[in-house]
Structures are given as C-alpha cells and as structure tokens.
Amino acid sequence: MSRSWLSELRNLIVNSLERSWLPFPTDSDLCESWKKGLDSNPSGPVLYTSCLYHLAPVIEKAVENLERFGVTEGGLRGRFAAVAAKTVGRLILKPEGEEVDRADSVMRRIYRLLAQRGIKVRLLDREIYSGALLYELGFEKEFAEYAKKVATFFKERGVKEIITVDPHTHYILEKVYPRYAPDFDVKISSYLDYIKGTGVALKGFAIHDSCLYARFLDRYSLIRQILSPGQPVEDPYYTGKETAGCCGGPIESIYPDVARKVASLRVNDLSKLSKDVVVQCPICYVNLKRAAEGRINLHYLPEILTEATA
C-alpha cells in the first residue's frame, strides 16, 4: 500500500468535508431532493440520513475510477494512485440519475413508514455526513476534529433526538461520538425500532446482514421479525448471526480488489439461497453490486416493506 496514496485519500476526504460536509466531491445538494414536499415537525426527532443512501453511487463511481490506477500496489502504480486521488479530488462525481431517484425513494419510504406509526419527524435544513469513513479507515485525528464540528452543527439546531437510517451512521453516533465529542448528548434510535407490523412485498429472499446491525447493535432478531412475512430463506451458516460473511466494505476505497473478492464470495453464498437479496446498508449495496455479475438482485430493506397491517 502506497503511503502517498493513503495521504491523498485522507486529504481528499477531509477537504471535501470542509467544502460541503460530504466525504467525496459531488453536488452539495445531492442529499436534499428527497425532502421536497414533505412536512417537518420542529419538535420531532430528526430523521438523519448522513447522506449515505445518496453517497452510495458516488462511492461506487469513485472506487471505479481509483481502481484503474492500482491503489493497492506499490512503486509506479502506487504513485499513479496518488495522482488519481488528486484528480478525483478536483472532479465532481455525478452519480446516475436513477440511483439518486432510488435513494430519494428509499428515504421517502422510511419517512412514510414512520409517519404511519404517528412519528412526525423533523427534517434538517441540510444533510451532512457523519464522518464514519474517517474513523473506519483509521484517520482518527481527522475524525475527532470533524465529529466535534458535527456535534456543534446539531447543538446549534437544538437537536435532542436522532433517528438513523443506516448501520454505519447509527454505530458512529451511538458508540463512537461520545468518546470524541464530549458535548454530544443526543438520543440515538434506528428507524428499524419503529416499523414492526409492516407487510413485505417480496417472498423467498435471502437476507444479507450488516455486520454492525447484527453483531454490534443488536438488531439481528428485530430485522428478522420485520421481514418474517416475506418468508426469507435462512441458513445456519450463510445467514447466521456470528457466521454470515461480510460484504467487503468499508475498505473498498483502500483495497478495492480485496473488497471485490470478499464481496464475490458473499454473493456466491447468498446466490445459493435466493436470487433476491435484501440488504440493510448502502455500503453493503455498493460492494455486493460491484461483485454481483447478474447472480443476485439487490433490494434495500425499506423498498420491500408495505403499509402497516396492525
């Protein structure tokens, strides 16, 4: 691994966060369109996206660009990778319109599922990234500085309670922020905690669990309770809480070849259970999609849920 590459990757993320609160250079309004026409309750819990569903296709595009420069190799290829990072840092990464529309649809579905249960959420004036990637890639000093900025952002807006929509954001806010941002005193819950009793518009699918939800955030059984009407196909090894394979993330921006190999193994396991696979995490979606090669169809969990039946 080229040290110059890691340095440039860190600079890319930090500089982008400073410019737009987003970890990659993209349209600063990328994460805002889903809120159009939706009511916001000033006294309700904040429905916080951390932009992750909208960033998923941006991450995919960035990894595709960087992978061509051999970011995992040393020597000349490693130096090319550092040049690539600088180049990507100057570009505006534009995801496909259909992927942005899909992210909008997922977030609006979560909003409606909560509304059906009487939870009137507050929508922020802008969506900002949590900084999870900095922490997960080991850029601890930079993460600590950014976390304090995010904590201040929430405090200035009087945020007391947050409902998260993905495992990386939930884990970083609940388990990590209190250690790095002493003033961060916000109640954290997940949209999953509120949507029991939904219908499921798909049958016989496999579940790909988020490692964070299943093993560190105690949502493994809850997710199965939510998805049980769809009669998911389970296997004690392939979908077991402690034995299910990883998607390969979030190392795709450092070791894209390793992430792809891990994801390919996971796709192979899941394809033995069903052609349809339900994921709970945008990072899992990105990595499994890159390795799918037509073997599986990926569905975000909110996409297959219908209106409450009770």
JSON list of C-alpha atoms in Angstrom, two decimals, residues 101-212:
[
{"chain": "A", "resi": 101, "resn": "ASP", "atom": "CA", "xyz": [-34.00, 8.67, -7.63]},
{"chain": "A", "resi": 102, "resn": "ARG", "atom": "CA", "xyz": [-33.70, 5.31, -5.89]},
{"chain": "A", "resi": 103, "resn": "ALA", "atom": "CA", "xyz": [-32.07, 6.90, -2.85]},
{"chain": "A", "resi": 104, "resn": "ASP", "atom": "CA", "xyz": [-34.83, 9.52, -2.78]},
{"chain": "A", "resi": 105, "resn": "SER", "atom": "CA", "xyz": [-37.44, 6.75, -2.94]},
{"chain": "A", "resi": 106, "resn": "VAL", "atom": "CA", "xyz": [-35.84, 4.80, -0.07]},
{"chain": "A", "resi": 107, "resn": "MET", "atom": "CA", "xyz": [-35.74, 7.85, 2.18]},
{"chain": "A", "resi": 108, "resn": "ARG", "atom": "CA", "xyz": [-39.32, 8.84, 1.37]},
{"chain": "A", "resi": 109, "resn": "ARG", "atom": "CA", "xyz": [-40.42, 5.28, 2.11]},
{"chain": "A", "resi": 110, "resn": "ILE", "atom": "CA", "xyz": [-38.75, 5.41, 5.53]},
{"chain": "A", "resi": 111, "resn": "TYR", "atom": "CA", "xyz": [-40.41, 8.78, 6.18]},
{"chain": "A", "resi": 112, "resn": "ARG", "atom": "CA", "xyz": [-43.84, 7.34, 5.31]},
{"chain": "A", "resi": 113, "resn": "LEU", "atom": "CA", "xyz": [-43.33, 4.19, 7.38]},
{"chain": "A", "resi": 114, "resn": "LEU", "atom": "CA", "xyz": [-42.58, 6.36, 10.41]},
{"chain": "A", "resi": 115, "resn": "ALA", "atom": "CA", "xyz": [-45.50, 8.68, 9.68]},
{"chain": "A", "resi": 116, "resn": "GLN", "atom": "CA", "xyz": [-47.86, 5.69, 9.54]},
{"chain": "A", "resi": 117, "resn": "ARG", "atom": "CA", "xyz": [-46.88, 4.98, 13.14]},
{"chain": "A", "resi": 118, "resn": "GLY", "atom": "CA", "xyz": [-47.55, 8.52, 14.25]},
{"chain": "A", "resi": 119, "resn": "ILE", "atom": "CA", "xyz": [-43.91, 9.58, 14.32]},
{"chain": "A", "resi": 120, "resn": "LYS", "atom": "CA", "xyz": [-43.73, 13.06, 12.88]},
{"chain": "A", "resi": 121, "resn": "VAL", "atom": "CA", "xyz": [-40.06, 13.69, 12.20]},
{"chain": "A", "resi": 122, "resn": "ARG", "atom": "CA", "xyz": [-38.07, 16.83, 11.83]},
{"chain": "A", "resi": 123, "resn": "LEU", "atom": "CA", "xyz": [-36.10, 17.37, 8.63]},
{"chain": "A", "resi": 124, "resn": "LEU", "atom": "CA", "xyz": [-32.79, 19.23, 8.83]},
{"chain": "A", "resi": 125, "resn": "ASP", "atom": "CA", "xyz": [-32.12, 22.33, 6.74]},
{"chain": "A", "resi": 126, "resn": "ARG", "atom": "CA", "xyz": [-29.33, 20.32, 5.12]},
{"chain": "A", "resi": 127, "resn": "GLU", "atom": "CA", "xyz": [-28.00, 16.77, 5.29]},
{"chain": "A", "resi": 128, "resn": "ILE", "atom": "CA", "xyz": [-24.40, 16.36, 6.46]},
{"chain": "A", "resi": 129, "resn": "TYR", "atom": "CA", "xyz": [-22.16, 13.31, 6.61]},
{"chain": "A", "resi": 130, "resn": "SER", "atom": "CA", "xyz": [-21.37, 11.73, 9.98]},
{"chain": "A", "resi": 131, "resn": "GLY", "atom": "CA", "xyz": [-17.66, 11.23, 9.33]},
{"chain": "A", "resi": 132, "resn": "ALA", "atom": "CA", "xyz": [-17.87, 7.46, 9.77]},
{"chain": "A", "resi": 133, "resn": "LEU", "atom": "CA", "xyz": [-15.48, 6.79, 6.89]},
{"chain": "A", "resi": 134, "resn": "LEU", "atom": "CA", "xyz": [-12.67, 8.74, 8.55]},
{"chain": "A", "resi": 135, "resn": "TYR", "atom": "CA", "xyz": [-12.99, 6.61, 11.67]},
{"chain": "A", "resi": 136, "resn": "GLU", "atom": "CA", "xyz": [-13.36, 3.33, 9.79]},
{"chain": "A", "resi": 137, "resn": "LEU", "atom": "CA", "xyz": [-10.26, 4.00, 7.69]},
{"chain": "A", "resi": 138, "resn": "GLY", "atom": "CA", "xyz": [-8.18, 4.85, 10.75]},
{"chain": "A", "resi": 139, "resn": "PHE", "atom": "CA", "xyz": [-7.92, 8.63, 10.29]},
{"chain": "A", "resi": 140, "resn": "GLU", "atom": "CA", "xyz": [-8.61, 9.14, 13.98]},
{"chain": "A", "resi": 141, "resn": "LYS", "atom": "CA", "xyz": [-7.27, 12.66, 14.44]},
{"chain": "A", "resi": 142, "resn": "GLU", "atom": "CA", "xyz": [-9.25, 13.95, 11.49]},
{"chain": "A", "resi": 143, "resn": "PHE", "atom": "CA", "xyz": [-12.36, 12.12, 12.67]},
{"chain": "A", "resi": 144, "resn": "ALA", "atom": "CA", "xyz": [-12.10, 13.63, 16.15]},
{"chain": "A", "resi": 145, "resn": "GLU", "atom": "CA", "xyz": [-11.96, 17.15, 14.71]},
{"chain": "A", "resi": 146, "resn": "TYR", "atom": "CA", "xyz": [-14.84, 16.53, 12.34]},
{"chain": "A", "resi": 147, "resn": "ALA", "atom": "CA", "xyz": [-17.04, 14.85, 14.98]},
{"chain": "A", "resi": 148, "resn": "LYS", "atom": "CA", "xyz": [-16.82, 17.97, 17.12]},
{"chain": "A", "resi": 149, "resn": "LYS", "atom": "CA", "xyz": [-17.97, 20.08, 14.17]},
{"chain": "A", "resi": 150, "resn": "VAL", "atom": "CA", "xyz": [-20.93, 17.78, 13.58]},
{"chain": "A", "resi": 151, "resn": "ALA", "atom": "CA", "xyz": [-21.81, 17.84, 17.28]},
{"chain": "A", "resi": 152, "resn": "THR", "atom": "CA", "xyz": [-21.79, 21.65, 17.12]},
{"chain": "A", "resi": 153, "resn": "PHE", "atom": "CA", "xyz": [-23.97, 21.55, 13.98]},
{"chain": "A", "resi": 154, "resn": "PHE", "atom": "CA", "xyz": [-26.59, 19.52, 15.85]},
{"chain": "A", "resi": 155, "resn": "LYS", "atom": "CA", "xyz": [-26.34, 21.59, 19.03]},
{"chain": "A", "resi": 156, "resn": "GLU", "atom": "CA", "xyz": [-26.84, 24.87, 17.15]},
{"chain": "A", "resi": 157, "resn": "ARG", "atom": "CA", "xyz": [-30.07, 23.42, 15.72]},
{"chain": "A", "resi": 158, "resn": "GLY", "atom": "CA", "xyz": [-31.31, 22.19, 19.07]},
{"chain": "A", "resi": 159, "resn": "VAL", "atom": "CA", "xyz": [-31.23, 18.51, 18.06]},
{"chain": "A", "resi": 160, "resn": "LYS", "atom": "CA", "xyz": [-32.08, 16.27, 21.02]},
{"chain": "A", "resi": 161, "resn": "GLU", "atom": "CA", "xyz": [-33.06, 13.03, 19.29]},
{"chain": "A", "resi": 162, "resn": "ILE", "atom": "CA", "xyz": [-31.98, 11.41, 16.03]},
{"chain": "A", "resi": 163, "resn": "ILE", "atom": "CA", "xyz": [-33.49, 8.54, 14.06]},
{"chain": "A", "resi": 164, "resn": "THR", "atom": "CA", "xyz": [-30.84, 6.93, 11.86]},
{"chain": "A", "resi": 165, "resn": "VAL", "atom": "CA", "xyz": [-31.39, 5.04, 8.61]},
{"chain": "A", "resi": 166, "resn": "ASP", "atom": "CA", "xyz": [-28.19, 3.01, 8.21]},
{"chain": "A", "resi": 167, "resn": "PRO", "atom": "CA", "xyz": [-25.87, 0.96, 10.46]},
{"chain": "A", "resi": 168, "resn": "HIS", "atom": "CA", "xyz": [-22.64, 2.92, 9.94]},
{"chain": "A", "resi": 169, "resn": "THR", "atom": "CA", "xyz": [-24.23, 6.20, 10.98]},
{"chain": "A", "resi": 170, "resn": "HIS", "atom": "CA", "xyz": [-26.01, 4.60, 13.93]},
{"chain": "A", "resi": 171, "resn": "TYR", "atom": "CA", "xyz": [-22.87, 2.92, 15.24]},
{"chain": "A", "resi": 172, "resn": "ILE", "atom": "CA", "xyz": [-20.70, 6.01, 14.89]},
{"chain": "A", "resi": 173, "resn": "LEU", "atom": "CA", "xyz": [-23.23, 8.27, 16.65]},
{"chain": "A", "resi": 174, "resn": "GLU", "atom": "CA", "xyz": [-24.20, 5.89, 19.44]},
{"chain": "A", "resi": 175, "resn": "LYS", "atom": "CA", "xyz": [-20.92, 4.13, 20.19]},
{"chain": "A", "resi": 176, "resn": "VAL", "atom": "CA", "xyz": [-18.13, 6.43, 18.99]},
{"chain": "A", "resi": 177, "resn": "TYR", "atom": "CA", "xyz": [-19.20, 10.09, 19.10]},
{"chain": "A", "resi": 178, "resn": "PRO", "atom": "CA", "xyz": [-19.50, 10.22, 22.92]},
{"chain": "A", "resi": 179, "resn": "ARG", "atom": "CA", "xyz": [-15.77, 9.37, 23.14]},
{"chain": "A", "resi": 180, "resn": "TYR", "atom": "CA", "xyz": [-14.64, 12.10, 20.75]},
{"chain": "A", "resi": 181, "resn": "ALA", "atom": "CA", "xyz": [-17.24, 14.84, 21.16]},
{"chain": "A", "resi": 182, "resn": "PRO", "atom": "CA", "xyz": [-17.90, 15.29, 24.91]},
{"chain": "A", "resi": 183, "resn": "ASP", "atom": "CA", "xyz": [-20.74, 17.75, 24.27]},
{"chain": "A", "resi": 184, "resn": "PHE", "atom": "CA", "xyz": [-22.63, 15.28, 22.08]},
{"chain": "A", "resi": 185, "resn": "ASP", "atom": "CA", "xyz": [-25.71, 14.42, 24.12]},
{"chain": "A", "resi": 186, "resn": "VAL", "atom": "CA", "xyz": [-28.30, 13.19, 21.64]},
{"chain": "A", "resi": 187, "resn": "LYS", "atom": "CA", "xyz": [-30.63, 10.20, 21.91]},
{"chain": "A", "resi": 188, "resn": "ILE", "atom": "CA", "xyz": [-30.00, 7.79, 19.02]},
{"chain": "A", "resi": 189, "resn": "SER", "atom": "CA", "xyz": [-32.53, 5.31, 17.66]},
{"chain": "A", "resi": 190, "resn": "SER", "atom": "CA", "xyz": [-33.00, 3.50, 14.36]},
{"chain": "A", "resi": 191, "resn": "TYR", "atom": "CA", "xyz": [-35.98, 3.59, 12.03]},
{"chain": "A", "resi": 192, "resn": "LEU", "atom": "CA", "xyz": [-35.96, -0.20, 12.42]},
{"chain": "A", "resi": 193, "resn": "ASP", "atom": "CA", "xyz": [-37.06, 0.24, 16.02]},
{"chain": "A", "resi": 194, "resn": "TYR", "atom": "CA", "xyz": [-40.39, 1.73, 14.93]},
{"chain": "A", "resi": 195, "resn": "ILE", "atom": "CA", "xyz": [-41.61, -0.26, 11.93]},
{"chain": "A", "resi": 196, "resn": "LYS", "atom": "CA", "xyz": [-42.87, -3.54, 13.35]},
{"chain": "A", "resi": 197, "resn": "GLY", "atom": "CA", "xyz": [-46.08, -4.82, 11.77]},
{"chain": "A", "resi": 198, "resn": "THR", "atom": "CA", "xyz": [-45.24, -3.97, 8.19]},
{"chain": "A", "resi": 199, "resn": "GLY", "atom": "CA", "xyz": [-46.13, -6.09, 5.22]},
{"chain": "A", "resi": 200, "resn": "VAL", "atom": "CA", "xyz": [-43.43, -7.43, 2.91]},
{"chain": "A", "resi": 201, "resn": "ALA", "atom": "CA", "xyz": [-43.88, -7.26, -0.86]},
{"chain": "A", "resi": 202, "resn": "LEU", "atom": "CA", "xyz": [-41.33, -9.97, -1.69]},
{"chain": "A", "resi": 203, "resn": "LYS", "atom": "CA", "xyz": [-41.17, -13.67, -0.89]},
{"chain": "A", "resi": 204, "resn": "GLY", "atom": "CA", "xyz": [-38.36, -16.17, -0.55]},
{"chain": "A", "resi": 205, "resn": "PHE", "atom": "CA", "xyz": [-35.43, -13.77, -0.44]},
{"chain": "A", "resi": 206, "resn": "ALA", "atom": "CA", "xyz": [-32.10, -14.10, 1.34]},
{"chain": "A", "resi": 207, "resn": "ILE", "atom": "CA", "xyz": [-31.00, -11.59, 3.97]},
{"chain": "A", "resi": 208, "resn": "HIS", "atom": "CA", "xyz": [-27.55, -10.06, 3.86]},
{"chain": "A", "resi": 209, "resn": "ASP", "atom": "CA", "xyz": [-26.94, -8.69, 7.33]},
{"chain": "A", "resi": 210, "resn": "SER", "atom": "CA", "xyz": [-24.96, -5.61, 8.15]},
{"chain": "A", "resi": 211, "resn": "CYS", "atom": "CA", "xyz": [-22.12, -6.71, 10.44]},
{"chain": "A", "resi": 212, "resn": "LEU", "atom": "CA", "xyz": [-22.80, -3.63, 12.57]}
]
